[in-house]
Amino acid sequence: QVQLVQSGAEVKKPGASVKVSCKASGYTITDSYVHWVRQAPGQGLEWMGWLSPKSGSTKSAQKFQGRVTMTGDTSISTAYMELSGLTSDDTAVYYCARSRAFDYWGQGTLITVSS
Amino acid sequence: DAVMTQTPLSLSVTPGQPASISCKSSQSLLYSDGKTYLYWYLQKTGQPPHLLIYEVSKRFSGVPDRFSGSGSGTDFTLKISRVEADDVGVYYCMQSMQHPPTFGGGTKVDI
């Protein structure tokens, strides 16, 4: 069965960077895009960007351009999302999701930004 | 960006009764390939969202047939024919017809 398993929660200081991983199983990671979505506490869902694991191409929301880097390692079926210049506003649960339909989601990774 | 507007913001339902959620897009979601890229998700407390309906009206694998989706163009509806206790959570619509994908603000459903 398709599964996306994400890395664990992290606490970061303002100005730092964080890298979240998303390991895919049950399908071939190069067959679908991987999207990144975040959810601030008590808020809705915010799309951040997508990665094509096959080509390595990416596209991010304008809001995150210059701050987000999405990469993949097909040899271990894993996608990564790195966000730099963290502020308290980046405190959120970060999700990876598969394909245009966002049909399968990772369990989420809580990133807390606090001094 | 396509703005997705959901109504109502919250819905209190009685088990066994029907429920309906509306989602309106600021732009048509009909793509040139003839498909309409409108989706519905349910997010239960403490869990990631999970897909219920894709391309307006197609139920995802394992989704009970009490859930149905309808609509076209810019106006869409999710219906639950007979609400069960397990259906509580926040429902989101989403479009991926155009970049960037955008979500509705969510509809909180409780019993």
PDB file of N, CA and C in Angstrom, chain A residues 18 32 35 38 43 50 61-62 69-70 80-81 99 107-108 110:
ATOM      1  N   VAL A  18      15.373  24.348   8.265  1.00  0.00           N
ATOM      2  CA  VAL A  18      14.907  23.009   8.622  1.00  0.00           C
ATOM      3  C   VAL A  18      14.741  22.208   7.341  1.00  0.00           C
ATOM      4  N   SER A  32       5.099  10.049  -9.747  1.00  0.00           N
ATOM      5  CA  SER A  32       4.173  11.114  -9.333  1.00  0.00           C
ATOM      6  C   SER A  32       4.938  12.298  -8.754  1.00  0.00           C
ATOM      7  N   HIS A  35       4.020  16.944  -3.436  1.00  0.00           N
ATOM      8  CA  HIS A  35       3.666  18.300  -3.017  1.00  0.00           C
ATOM      9  C   HIS A  35       3.990  18.478  -1.541  1.00  0.00           C
ATOM     10  N   ARG A  38       1.546  23.059   4.215  1.00  0.00           N
ATOM     11  CA  ARG A  38       1.707  23.285   5.642  1.00  0.00           C
ATOM     12  C   ARG A  38       0.410  23.776   6.269  1.00  0.00           C
ATOM     13  N   GLN A  43      -5.200  26.532  11.825  1.00  0.00           N
ATOM     14  CA  GLN A  43      -5.462  27.176  10.530  1.00  0.00           C
ATOM     15  C   GLN A  43      -5.723  26.155   9.433  1.00  0.00           C
ATOM     16  N   TRP A  50       5.779  21.971  -5.343  1.00  0.00           N
ATOM     17  CA  TRP A  50       5.873  20.570  -5.763  1.00  0.00           C
ATOM     18  C   TRP A  50       7.254  20.255  -6.305  1.00  0.00           C
ATOM     19  N   ALA A  61       5.226  28.098  -4.321  1.00  0.00           N
ATOM     20  CA  ALA A  61       4.337  29.255  -4.185  1.00  0.00           C
ATOM     21  C   ALA A  61       5.181  30.521  -4.103  1.00  0.00           C
ATOM     22  N   GLN A  62       4.635  31.579  -4.653  1.00  0.00           N
ATOM     23  CA  GLN A  62       5.388  32.838  -4.694  1.00  0.00           C
ATOM     24  C   GLN A  62       5.853  33.253  -3.299  1.00  0.00           C
ATOM     25  N   THR A  69      13.521  24.976  -0.673  1.00  0.00           N
ATOM     26  CA  THR A  69      14.253  24.137  -1.613  1.00  0.00           C
ATOM     27  C   THR A  69      13.686  22.727  -1.519  1.00  0.00           C
ATOM     28  N   MET A  70      13.243  22.204  -2.649  1.00  0.00           N
ATOM     29  CA  MET A  70      12.690  20.842  -2.689  1.00  0.00           C
ATOM     30  C   MET A  70      13.598  19.976  -3.544  1.00  0.00           C
ATOM     31  N   TYR A  80      12.585  15.734  -0.156  1.00  0.00           N
ATOM     32  CA  TYR A  80      12.966  16.634   0.929  1.00  0.00           C
ATOM     33  C   TYR A  80      12.445  18.032   0.663  1.00  0.00           C
ATOM     34  N   MET A  81      12.145  18.717   1.757  1.00  0.00           N
ATOM     35  CA  MET A  81      11.758  20.119   1.693  1.00  0.00           C
ATOM     36  C   MET A  81      12.575  20.859   2.744  1.00  0.00           C
ATOM     37  N   SER A  99       0.984  13.322  -5.838  1.00  0.00           N
ATOM     38  CA  SER A  99       0.261  13.503  -7.092  1.00  0.00           C
ATOM     39  C   SER A  99      -0.635  14.724  -7.126  1.00  0.00           C
ATOM     40  N   GLN A 107       2.300  11.720   7.436  1.00  0.00           N
ATOM     41  CA  GLN A 107       1.656  11.886   8.743  1.00  0.00           C
ATOM     42  C   GLN A 107       1.835  13.285   9.303  1.00  0.00           C
ATOM     43  N   GLY A 108       2.721  14.066   8.672  1.00  0.00           N
ATOM     44  CA  GLY A 108       2.952  15.434   9.124  1.00  0.00           C
ATOM     45  C   GLY A 108       4.178  15.538  10.013  1.00  0.00           C
ATOM     46  N   LEU A 110       5.795  18.359  12.711  1.00  0.00           N
ATOM     47  CA  LEU A 110       5.618  19.619  13.425  1.00  0.00           C
ATOM     48  C   LEU A 110       6.962  20.337  13.524  1.00  0.00           C
TER      49      LEU A 110
END
